Short mmCIF file of C-alpha atoms in Angstrom, two decimals:
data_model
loop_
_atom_site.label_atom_id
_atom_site.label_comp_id
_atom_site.label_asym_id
_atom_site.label_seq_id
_atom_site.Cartn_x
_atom_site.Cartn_y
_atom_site.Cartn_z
CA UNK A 1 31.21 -27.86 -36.20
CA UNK A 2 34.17 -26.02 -37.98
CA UNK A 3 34.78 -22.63 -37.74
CA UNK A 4 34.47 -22.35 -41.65
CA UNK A 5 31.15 -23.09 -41.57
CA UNK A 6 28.11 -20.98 -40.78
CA UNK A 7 25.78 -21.77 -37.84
CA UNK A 8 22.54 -21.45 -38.24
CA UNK A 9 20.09 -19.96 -35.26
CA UNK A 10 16.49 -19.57 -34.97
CA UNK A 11 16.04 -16.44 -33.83
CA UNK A 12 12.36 -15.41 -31.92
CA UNK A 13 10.83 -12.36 -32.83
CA UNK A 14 7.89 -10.27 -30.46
CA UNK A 15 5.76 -7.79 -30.70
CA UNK A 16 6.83 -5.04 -33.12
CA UNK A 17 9.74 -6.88 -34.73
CA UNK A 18 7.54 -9.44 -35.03
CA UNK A 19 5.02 -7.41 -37.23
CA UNK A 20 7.70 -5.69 -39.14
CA UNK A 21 9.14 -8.67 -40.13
CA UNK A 22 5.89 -10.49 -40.58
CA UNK A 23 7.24 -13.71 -38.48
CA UNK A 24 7.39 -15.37 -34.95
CA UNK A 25 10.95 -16.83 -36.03
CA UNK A 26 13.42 -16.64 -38.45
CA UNK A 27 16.53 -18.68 -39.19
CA UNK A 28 20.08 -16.94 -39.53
CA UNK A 29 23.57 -18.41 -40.54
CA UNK A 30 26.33 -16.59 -38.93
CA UNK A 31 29.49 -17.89 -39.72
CA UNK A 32 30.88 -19.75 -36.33
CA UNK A 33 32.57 -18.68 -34.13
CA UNK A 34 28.94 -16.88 -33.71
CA UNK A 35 28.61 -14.07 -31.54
CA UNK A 36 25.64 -11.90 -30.55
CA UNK A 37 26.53 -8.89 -32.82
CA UNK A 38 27.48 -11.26 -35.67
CA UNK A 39 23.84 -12.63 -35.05
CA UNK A 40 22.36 -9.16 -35.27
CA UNK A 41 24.33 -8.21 -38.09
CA UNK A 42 23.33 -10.69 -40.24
CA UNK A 43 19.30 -10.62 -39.42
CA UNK A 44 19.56 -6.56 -40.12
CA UNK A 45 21.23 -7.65 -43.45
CA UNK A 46 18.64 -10.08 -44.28
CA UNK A 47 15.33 -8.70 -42.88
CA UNK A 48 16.32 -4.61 -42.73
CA UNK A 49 13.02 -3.91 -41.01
CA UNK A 50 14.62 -4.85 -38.06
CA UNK A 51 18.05 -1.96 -38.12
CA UNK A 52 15.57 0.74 -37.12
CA UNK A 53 15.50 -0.95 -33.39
CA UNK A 54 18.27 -2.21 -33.02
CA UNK A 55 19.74 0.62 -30.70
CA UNK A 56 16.92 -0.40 -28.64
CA UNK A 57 16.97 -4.11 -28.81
CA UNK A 58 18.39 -6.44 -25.94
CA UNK A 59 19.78 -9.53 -26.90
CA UNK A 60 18.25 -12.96 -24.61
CA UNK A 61 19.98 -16.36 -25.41
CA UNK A 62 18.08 -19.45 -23.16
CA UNK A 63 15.73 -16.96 -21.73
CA UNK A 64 18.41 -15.19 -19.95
CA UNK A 65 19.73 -11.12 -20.85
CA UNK A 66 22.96 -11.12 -22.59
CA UNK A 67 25.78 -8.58 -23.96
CA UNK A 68 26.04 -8.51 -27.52
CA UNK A 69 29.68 -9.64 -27.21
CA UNK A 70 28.19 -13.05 -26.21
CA UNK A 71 29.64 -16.17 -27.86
CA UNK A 72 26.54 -18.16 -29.22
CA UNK A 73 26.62 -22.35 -28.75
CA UNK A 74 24.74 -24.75 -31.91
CA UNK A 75 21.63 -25.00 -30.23
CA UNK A 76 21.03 -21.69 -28.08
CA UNK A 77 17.57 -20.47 -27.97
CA UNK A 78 17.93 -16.39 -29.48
CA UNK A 79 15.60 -13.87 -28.83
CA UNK A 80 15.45 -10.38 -29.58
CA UNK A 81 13.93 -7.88 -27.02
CA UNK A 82 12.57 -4.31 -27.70
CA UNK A 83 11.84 -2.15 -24.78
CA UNK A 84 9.17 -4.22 -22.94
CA UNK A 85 5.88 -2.29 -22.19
CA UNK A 86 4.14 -5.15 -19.60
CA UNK A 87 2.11 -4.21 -16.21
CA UNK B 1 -2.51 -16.35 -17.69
CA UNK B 2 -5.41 -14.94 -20.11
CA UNK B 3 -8.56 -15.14 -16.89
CA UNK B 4 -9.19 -12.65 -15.01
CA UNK B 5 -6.66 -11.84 -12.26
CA UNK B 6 -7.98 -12.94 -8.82
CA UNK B 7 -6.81 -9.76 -6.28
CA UNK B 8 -8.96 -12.10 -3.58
CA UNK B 9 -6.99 -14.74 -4.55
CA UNK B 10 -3.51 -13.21 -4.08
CA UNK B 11 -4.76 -11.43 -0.49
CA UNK B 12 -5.41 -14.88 0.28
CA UNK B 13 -2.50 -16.27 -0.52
CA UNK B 14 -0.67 -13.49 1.19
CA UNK B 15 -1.71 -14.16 4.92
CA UNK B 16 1.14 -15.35 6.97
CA UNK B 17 0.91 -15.24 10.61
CA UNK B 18 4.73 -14.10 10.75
CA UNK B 19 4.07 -11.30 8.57
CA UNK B 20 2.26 -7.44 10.28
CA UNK B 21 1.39 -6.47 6.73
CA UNK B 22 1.33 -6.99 2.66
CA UNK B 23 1.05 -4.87 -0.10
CA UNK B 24 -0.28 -5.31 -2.91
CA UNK B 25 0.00 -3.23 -6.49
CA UNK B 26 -2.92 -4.09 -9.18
CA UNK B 27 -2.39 -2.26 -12.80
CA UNK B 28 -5.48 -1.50 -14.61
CA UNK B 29 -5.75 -0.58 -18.05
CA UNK B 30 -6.50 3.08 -18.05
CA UNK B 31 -9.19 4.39 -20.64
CA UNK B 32 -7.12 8.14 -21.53
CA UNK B 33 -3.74 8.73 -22.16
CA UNK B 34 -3.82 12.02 -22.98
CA UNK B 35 -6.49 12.83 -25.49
CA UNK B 36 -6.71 9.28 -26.55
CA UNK B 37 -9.32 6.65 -25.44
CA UNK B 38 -7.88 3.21 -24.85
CA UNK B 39 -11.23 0.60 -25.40
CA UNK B 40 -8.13 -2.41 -24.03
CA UNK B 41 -4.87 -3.19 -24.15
CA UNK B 42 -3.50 -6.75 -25.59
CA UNK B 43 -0.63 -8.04 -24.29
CA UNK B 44 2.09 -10.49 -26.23
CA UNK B 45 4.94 -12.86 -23.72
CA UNK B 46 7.77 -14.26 -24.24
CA UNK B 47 6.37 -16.92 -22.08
CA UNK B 48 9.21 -19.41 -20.60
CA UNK B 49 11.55 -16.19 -20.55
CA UNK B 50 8.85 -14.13 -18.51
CA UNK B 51 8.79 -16.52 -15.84
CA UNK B 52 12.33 -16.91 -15.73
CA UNK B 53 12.79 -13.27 -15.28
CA UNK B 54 10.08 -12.57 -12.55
CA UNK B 55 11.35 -15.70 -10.86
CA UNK B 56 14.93 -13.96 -10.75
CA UNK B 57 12.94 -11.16 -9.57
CA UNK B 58 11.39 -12.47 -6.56
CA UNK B 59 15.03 -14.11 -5.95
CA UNK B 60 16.69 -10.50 -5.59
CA UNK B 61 13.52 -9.14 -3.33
CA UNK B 62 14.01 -11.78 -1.25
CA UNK B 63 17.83 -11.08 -0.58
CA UNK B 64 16.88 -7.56 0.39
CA UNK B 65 14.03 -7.61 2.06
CA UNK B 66 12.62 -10.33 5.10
CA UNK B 67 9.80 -11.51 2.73
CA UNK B 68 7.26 -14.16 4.03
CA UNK B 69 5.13 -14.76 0.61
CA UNK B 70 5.14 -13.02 -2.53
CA UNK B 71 3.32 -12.88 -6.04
CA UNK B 72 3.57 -11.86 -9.06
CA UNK B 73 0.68 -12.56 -11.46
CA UNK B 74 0.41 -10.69 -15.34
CA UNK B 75 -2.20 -10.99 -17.57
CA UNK B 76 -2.24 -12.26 -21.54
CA UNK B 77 -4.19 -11.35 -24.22
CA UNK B 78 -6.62 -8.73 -24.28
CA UNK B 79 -7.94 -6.79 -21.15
CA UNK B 80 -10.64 -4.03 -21.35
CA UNK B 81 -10.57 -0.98 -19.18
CA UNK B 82 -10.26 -0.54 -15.57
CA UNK B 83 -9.66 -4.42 -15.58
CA UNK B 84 -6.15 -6.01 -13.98
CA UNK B 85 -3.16 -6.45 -16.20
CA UNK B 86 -1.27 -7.10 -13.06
CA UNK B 87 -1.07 -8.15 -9.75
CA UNK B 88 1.69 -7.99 -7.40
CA UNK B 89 1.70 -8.49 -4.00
CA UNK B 90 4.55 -8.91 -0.84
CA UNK B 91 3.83 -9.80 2.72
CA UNK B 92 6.69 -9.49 5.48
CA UNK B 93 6.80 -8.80 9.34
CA UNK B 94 6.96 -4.96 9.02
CA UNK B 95 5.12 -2.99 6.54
CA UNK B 96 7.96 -0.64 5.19
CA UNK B 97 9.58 -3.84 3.45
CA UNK B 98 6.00 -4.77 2.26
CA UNK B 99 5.71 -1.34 0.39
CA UNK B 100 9.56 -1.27 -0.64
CA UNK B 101 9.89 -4.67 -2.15
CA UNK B 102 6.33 -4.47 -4.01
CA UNK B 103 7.35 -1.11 -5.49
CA UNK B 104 11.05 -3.06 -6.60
CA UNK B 105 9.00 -5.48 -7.97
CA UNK B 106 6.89 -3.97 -10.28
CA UNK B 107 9.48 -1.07 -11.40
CA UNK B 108 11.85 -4.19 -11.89
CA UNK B 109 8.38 -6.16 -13.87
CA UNK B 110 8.22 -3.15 -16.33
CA UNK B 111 11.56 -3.17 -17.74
CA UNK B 112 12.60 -6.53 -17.82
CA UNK B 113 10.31 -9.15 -17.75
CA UNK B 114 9.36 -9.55 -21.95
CA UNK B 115 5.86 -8.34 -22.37
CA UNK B 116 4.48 -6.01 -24.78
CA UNK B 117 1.23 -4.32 -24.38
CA UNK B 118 -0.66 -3.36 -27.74
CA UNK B 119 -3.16 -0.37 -27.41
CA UNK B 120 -6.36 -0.43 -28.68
CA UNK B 121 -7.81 2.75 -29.18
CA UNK B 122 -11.82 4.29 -29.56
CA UNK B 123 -10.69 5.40 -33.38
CA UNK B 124 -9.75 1.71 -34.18
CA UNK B 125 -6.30 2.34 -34.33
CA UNK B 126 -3.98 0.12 -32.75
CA UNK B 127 -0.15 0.88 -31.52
CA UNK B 128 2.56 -1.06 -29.70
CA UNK B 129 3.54 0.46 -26.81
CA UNK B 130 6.99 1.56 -26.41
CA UNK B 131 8.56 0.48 -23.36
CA UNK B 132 11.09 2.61 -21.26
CA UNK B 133 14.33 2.33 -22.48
CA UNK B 134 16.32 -0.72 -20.23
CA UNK B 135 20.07 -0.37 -18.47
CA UNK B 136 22.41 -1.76 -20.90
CA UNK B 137 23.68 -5.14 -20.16
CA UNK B 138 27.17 -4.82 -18.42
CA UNK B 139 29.72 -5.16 -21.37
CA UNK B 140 27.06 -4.40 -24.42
CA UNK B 141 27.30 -1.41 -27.14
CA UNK C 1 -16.66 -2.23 11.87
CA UNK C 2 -16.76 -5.33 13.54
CA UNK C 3 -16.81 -7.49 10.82
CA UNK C 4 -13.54 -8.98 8.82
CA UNK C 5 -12.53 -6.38 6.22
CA UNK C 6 -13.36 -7.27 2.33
CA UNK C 7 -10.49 -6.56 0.57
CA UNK C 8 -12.13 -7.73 -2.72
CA UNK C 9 -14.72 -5.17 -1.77
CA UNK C 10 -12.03 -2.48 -1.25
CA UNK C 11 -10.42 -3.77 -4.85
CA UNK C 12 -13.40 -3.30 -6.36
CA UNK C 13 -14.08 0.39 -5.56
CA UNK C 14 -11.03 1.55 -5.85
CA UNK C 15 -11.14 -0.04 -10.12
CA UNK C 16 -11.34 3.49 -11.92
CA UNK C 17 -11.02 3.66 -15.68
CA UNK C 18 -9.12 7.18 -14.96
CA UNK C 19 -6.57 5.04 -13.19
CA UNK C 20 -3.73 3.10 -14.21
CA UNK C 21 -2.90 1.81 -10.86
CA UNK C 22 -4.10 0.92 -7.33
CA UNK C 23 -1.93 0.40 -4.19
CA UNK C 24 -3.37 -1.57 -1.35
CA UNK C 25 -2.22 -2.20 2.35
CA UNK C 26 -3.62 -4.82 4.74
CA UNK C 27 -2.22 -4.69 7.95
CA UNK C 28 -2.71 -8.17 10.08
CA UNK C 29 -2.06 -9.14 13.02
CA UNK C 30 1.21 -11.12 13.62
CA UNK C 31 1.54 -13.93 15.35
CA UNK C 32 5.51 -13.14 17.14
CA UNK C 33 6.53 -10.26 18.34
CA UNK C 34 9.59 -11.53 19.43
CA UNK C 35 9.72 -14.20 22.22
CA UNK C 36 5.86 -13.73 22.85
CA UNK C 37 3.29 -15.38 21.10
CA UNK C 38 0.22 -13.27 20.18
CA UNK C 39 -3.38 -15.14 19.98
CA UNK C 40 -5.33 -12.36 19.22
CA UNK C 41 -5.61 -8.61 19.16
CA UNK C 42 -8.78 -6.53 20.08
CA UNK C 43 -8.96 -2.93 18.88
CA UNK C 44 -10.88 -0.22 20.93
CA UNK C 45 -11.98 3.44 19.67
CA UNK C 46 -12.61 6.63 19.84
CA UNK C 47 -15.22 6.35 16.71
CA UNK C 48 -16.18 9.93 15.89
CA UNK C 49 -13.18 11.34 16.28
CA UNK C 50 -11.48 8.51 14.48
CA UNK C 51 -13.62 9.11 11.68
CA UNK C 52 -12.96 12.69 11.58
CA UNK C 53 -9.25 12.34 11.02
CA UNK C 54 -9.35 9.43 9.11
CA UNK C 55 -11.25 12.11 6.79
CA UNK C 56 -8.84 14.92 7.62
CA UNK C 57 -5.94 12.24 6.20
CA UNK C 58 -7.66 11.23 3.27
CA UNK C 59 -8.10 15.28 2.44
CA UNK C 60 -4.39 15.97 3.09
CA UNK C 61 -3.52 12.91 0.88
CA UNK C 62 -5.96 14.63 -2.22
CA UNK C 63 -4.12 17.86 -1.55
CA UNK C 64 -0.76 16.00 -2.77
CA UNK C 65 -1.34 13.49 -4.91
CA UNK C 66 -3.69 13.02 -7.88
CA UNK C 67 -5.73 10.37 -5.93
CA UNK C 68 -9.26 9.22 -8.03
CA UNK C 69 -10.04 6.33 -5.25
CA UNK C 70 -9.54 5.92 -1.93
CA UNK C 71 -10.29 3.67 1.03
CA UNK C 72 -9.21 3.62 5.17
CA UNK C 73 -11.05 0.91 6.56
CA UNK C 74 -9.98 -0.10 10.07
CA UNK C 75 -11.90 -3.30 12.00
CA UNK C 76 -12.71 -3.21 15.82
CA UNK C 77 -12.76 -5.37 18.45
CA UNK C 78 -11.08 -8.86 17.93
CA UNK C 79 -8.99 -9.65 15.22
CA UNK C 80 -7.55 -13.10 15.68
CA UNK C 81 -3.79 -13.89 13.96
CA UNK C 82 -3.34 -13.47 10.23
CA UNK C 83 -6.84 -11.65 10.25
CA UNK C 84 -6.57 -7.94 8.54
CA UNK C 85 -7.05 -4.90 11.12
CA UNK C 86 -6.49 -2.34 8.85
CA UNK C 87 -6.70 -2.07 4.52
CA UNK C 88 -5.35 1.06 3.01
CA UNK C 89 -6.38 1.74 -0.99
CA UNK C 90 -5.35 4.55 -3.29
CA UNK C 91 -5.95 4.24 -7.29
CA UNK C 92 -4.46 7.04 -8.82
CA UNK C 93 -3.36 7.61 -13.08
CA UNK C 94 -0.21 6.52 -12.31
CA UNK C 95 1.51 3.77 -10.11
CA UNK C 96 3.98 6.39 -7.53
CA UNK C 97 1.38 8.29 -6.67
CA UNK C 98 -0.78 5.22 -5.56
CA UNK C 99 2.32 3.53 -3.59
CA UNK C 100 3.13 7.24 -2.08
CA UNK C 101 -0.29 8.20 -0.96
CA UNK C 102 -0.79 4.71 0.06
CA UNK C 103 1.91 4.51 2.33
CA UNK C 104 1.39 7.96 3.83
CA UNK C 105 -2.06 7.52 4.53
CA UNK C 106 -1.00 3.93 6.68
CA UNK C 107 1.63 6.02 8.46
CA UNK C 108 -0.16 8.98 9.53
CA UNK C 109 -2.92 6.16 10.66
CA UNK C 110 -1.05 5.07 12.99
CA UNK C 111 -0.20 8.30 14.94
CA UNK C 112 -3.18 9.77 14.53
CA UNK C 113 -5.99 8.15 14.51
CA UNK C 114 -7.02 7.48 18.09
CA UNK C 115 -7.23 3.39 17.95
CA UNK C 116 -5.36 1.15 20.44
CA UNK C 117 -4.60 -2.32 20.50
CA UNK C 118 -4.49 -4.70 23.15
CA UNK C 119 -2.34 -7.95 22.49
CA UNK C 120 -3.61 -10.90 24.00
CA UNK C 121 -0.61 -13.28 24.74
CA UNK C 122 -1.12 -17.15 24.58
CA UNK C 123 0.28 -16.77 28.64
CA UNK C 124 -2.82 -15.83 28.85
CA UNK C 125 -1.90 -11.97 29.83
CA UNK C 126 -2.81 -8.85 28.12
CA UNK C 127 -1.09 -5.80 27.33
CA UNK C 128 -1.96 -2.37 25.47
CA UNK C 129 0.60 -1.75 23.03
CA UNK C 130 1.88 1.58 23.49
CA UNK C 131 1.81 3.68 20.57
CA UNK C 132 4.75 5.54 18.47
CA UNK C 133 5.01 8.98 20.22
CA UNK C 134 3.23 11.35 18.08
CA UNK C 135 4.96 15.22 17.29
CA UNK C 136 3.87 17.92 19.84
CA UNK C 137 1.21 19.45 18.86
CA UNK C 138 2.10 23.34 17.53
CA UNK C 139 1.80 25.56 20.67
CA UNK C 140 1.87 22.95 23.12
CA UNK C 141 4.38 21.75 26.03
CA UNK D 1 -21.15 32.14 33.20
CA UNK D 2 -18.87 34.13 35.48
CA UNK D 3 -15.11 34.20 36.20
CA UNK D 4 -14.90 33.26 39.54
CA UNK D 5 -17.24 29.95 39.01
CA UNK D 6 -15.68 26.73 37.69
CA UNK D 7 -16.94 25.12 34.21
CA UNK D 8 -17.61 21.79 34.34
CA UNK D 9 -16.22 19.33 31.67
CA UNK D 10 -16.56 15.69 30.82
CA UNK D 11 -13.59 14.11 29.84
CA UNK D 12 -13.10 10.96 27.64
CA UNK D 13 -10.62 8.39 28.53
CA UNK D 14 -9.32 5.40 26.69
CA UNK D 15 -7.35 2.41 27.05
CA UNK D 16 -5.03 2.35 29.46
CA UNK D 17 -6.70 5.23 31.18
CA UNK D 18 -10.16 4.47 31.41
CA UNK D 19 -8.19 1.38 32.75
CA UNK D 20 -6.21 2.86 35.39
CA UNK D 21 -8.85 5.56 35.86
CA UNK D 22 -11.70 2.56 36.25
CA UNK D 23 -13.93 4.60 33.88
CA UNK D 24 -14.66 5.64 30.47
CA UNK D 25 -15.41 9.66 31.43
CA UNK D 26 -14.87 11.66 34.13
CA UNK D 27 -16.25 15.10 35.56
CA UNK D 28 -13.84 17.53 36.16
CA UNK D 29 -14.15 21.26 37.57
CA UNK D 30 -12.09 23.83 36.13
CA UNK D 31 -11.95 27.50 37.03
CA UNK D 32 -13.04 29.78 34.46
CA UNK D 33 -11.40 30.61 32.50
CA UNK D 34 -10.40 27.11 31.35
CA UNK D 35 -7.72 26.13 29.29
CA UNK D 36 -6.22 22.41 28.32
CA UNK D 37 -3.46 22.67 30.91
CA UNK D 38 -6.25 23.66 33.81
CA UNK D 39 -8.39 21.16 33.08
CA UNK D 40 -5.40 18.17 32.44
CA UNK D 41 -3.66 19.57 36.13
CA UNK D 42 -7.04 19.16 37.91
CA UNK D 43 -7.93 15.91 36.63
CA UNK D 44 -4.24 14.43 37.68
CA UNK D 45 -5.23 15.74 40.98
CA UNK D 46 -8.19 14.28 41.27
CA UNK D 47 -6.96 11.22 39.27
CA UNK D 48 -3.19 10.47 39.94
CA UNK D 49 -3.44 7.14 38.12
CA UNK D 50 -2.95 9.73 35.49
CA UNK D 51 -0.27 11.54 36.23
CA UNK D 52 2.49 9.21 34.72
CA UNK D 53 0.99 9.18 31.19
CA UNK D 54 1.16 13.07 31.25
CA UNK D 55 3.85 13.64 29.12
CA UNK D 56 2.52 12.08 26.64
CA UNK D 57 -1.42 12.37 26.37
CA UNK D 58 -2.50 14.46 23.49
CA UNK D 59 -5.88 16.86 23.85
CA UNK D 60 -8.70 16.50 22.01
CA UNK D 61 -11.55 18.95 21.91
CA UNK D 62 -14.37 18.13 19.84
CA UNK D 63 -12.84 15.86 18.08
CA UNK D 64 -9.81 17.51 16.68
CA UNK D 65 -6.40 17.57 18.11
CA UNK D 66 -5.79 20.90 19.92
CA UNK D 67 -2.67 22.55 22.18
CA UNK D 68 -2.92 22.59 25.79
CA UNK D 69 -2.85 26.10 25.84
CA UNK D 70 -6.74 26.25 24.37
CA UNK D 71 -9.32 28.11 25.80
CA UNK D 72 -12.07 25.65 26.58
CA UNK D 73 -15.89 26.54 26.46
CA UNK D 74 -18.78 24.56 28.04
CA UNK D 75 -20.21 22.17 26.34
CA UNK D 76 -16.77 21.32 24.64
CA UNK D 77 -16.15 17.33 24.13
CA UNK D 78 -13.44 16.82 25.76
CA UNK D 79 -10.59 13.65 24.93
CA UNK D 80 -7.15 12.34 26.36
CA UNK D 81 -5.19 10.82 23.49
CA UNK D 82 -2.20 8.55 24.51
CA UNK D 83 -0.18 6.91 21.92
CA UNK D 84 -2.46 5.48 19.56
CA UNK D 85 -1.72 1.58 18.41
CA UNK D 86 -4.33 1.12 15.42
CA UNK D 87 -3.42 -0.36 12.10
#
């Protein structure tokens, strides 16, 4: 890996982002070093259904909550949150 | 899990002779909201991150409070009205901590563990439900 | 009653489509209480009178909170360990209400409602446990 | 009924009183007019066994938690409360 070159990240999608964007999953290339916000920015650029939420949206890499400023690893599992509406 | 939720089940499970009490919190889908008429709810999980989360859940109850046994059970997919979405339940020697950590438990369930619950209403409209807004993650925004 | 309290019973009344939540308590008997090992417990009663309050709770907890279901069932005579003497249920719209009314109802229970327990210790001796003092009645001493 | 002629009252005991006492319900003869605080005095005489759990047994009168201060009428059901246990 170089940082030159872009990383790409499969990135799951739930619930309303997943209906707005009309996928499960979608792959992004954010050039490395990758961080959360770079992550985000690039998915808003590419699928813009999803800038509406994201002042709402929590960032999860390997199943675990993370800040935005996190610095993403070749391989980590992403997932975007919305507010979650379970019980 | 996408059965029914088995309340009998989780008092069951529950008993512990070290324990003077449990509590136990069952959400049911609830047929008005307002002037709306919900026929069920559907719910959507971010499965392996769901149990993750309610497993760190449990972790932090049981630092606070003297817990014996605990569960927390949710429901997938769709369930009608008046039927169990979930089921939580703590036993512990006293019954205060019983109430206190069941009621951290479930707060704690609704805002982080990833489910969505989809409305399904009488005038075959549908609508995700929008969950309460979260704390934001130390050192985000 | 006599008999071992159903708490799937008590579940299943207290499932109201008006209701988004139910809070149950089941009180058992423990098997420590410290250094002294309890085998059993056997409850005695003053039935009509328990009855009457029991009521006279249940009205005070309608007064305060917006309560759809409810259900104070307490079990007499023996009640071996890890066996339920008492299950508390309130269903109400939403979940604090149900975990408030719940809880109050369990407290005032146990100052109130004339129902004493004997613990029998594995020693083989007996001892009624002496209740939490209750308030002074208004006017009295 | 006349002034000068006591009222007669069952009384109800329970636990550790009908233990100590050696019996669920007692007689006891209380001038009229009879209050709570007659009726508990003469029974403690004729009963010390329950003289220590004075301070804290609760009156019941027909059912229903009452002051010792109230007037009692015959026929009244008549209860000693100590600290309940239930639950």
């Amino acid at each position: 890996m170089n940082e030159s070159h872009p990383v790409v990240f499969t990135v799951l999608l739930f619930s309303i982002l997943r209906e707005k964007v009309g996928r499960a999953a979608v792959d992004v290339a954010v050039p490395a070093p990758a961080t959360g916000s770079a992550l985000l920015d690039a998915l808003e650029a590419a699928h813009p259904a999803v800038a509406p939420y994201r002042p709402v949206i929590r960032l999860a890499v390997n199943q675990t909550y993370v800040p935005e400023s996190v610095r993403l690893t070749e391989g980590d599992e992403v997932a975007l949150i919305t507010p979650v509406s379970g019980g | 899990m996408h059965e029914p939720l088995d309340v009998a089940a989780a008092d069951a499970y529950l008993r512990d002779a070290r324990c003077g009490g449990l509590n136990l919190f069952v959400g049911t889908t609830r047929q008005w909201t307002g002037t709306r008429e919900t026929v069920e709810l559907a719910y959507e999980c971010y499965e392996p991150m769901a149990i993750k989360e309610m497993q760190r859940l449990v972790d932090e109850a049981k630092a606070r409070w003297p817990i014996e046994r605990v569960c927390v059970l949710h429901r997938l997919g769709v369930v009608p009205v008046a039927e169990a979405s979930v089921v939580v339940g703590v036993a512990t020697p006293h019954r205060a901590a019983a109430f206190e950590a069941c009621r951290f438990l479930i707060d704690e369930l609704k805002v982080q563990v990833p489910i969505w619950k989809r409305e399904h209403y009488t005038d075959g409209t549908t609508e995700w439900v929008q969950g309460a807004q979260p704390p934001r993650v130390e050192g985000e925004g």
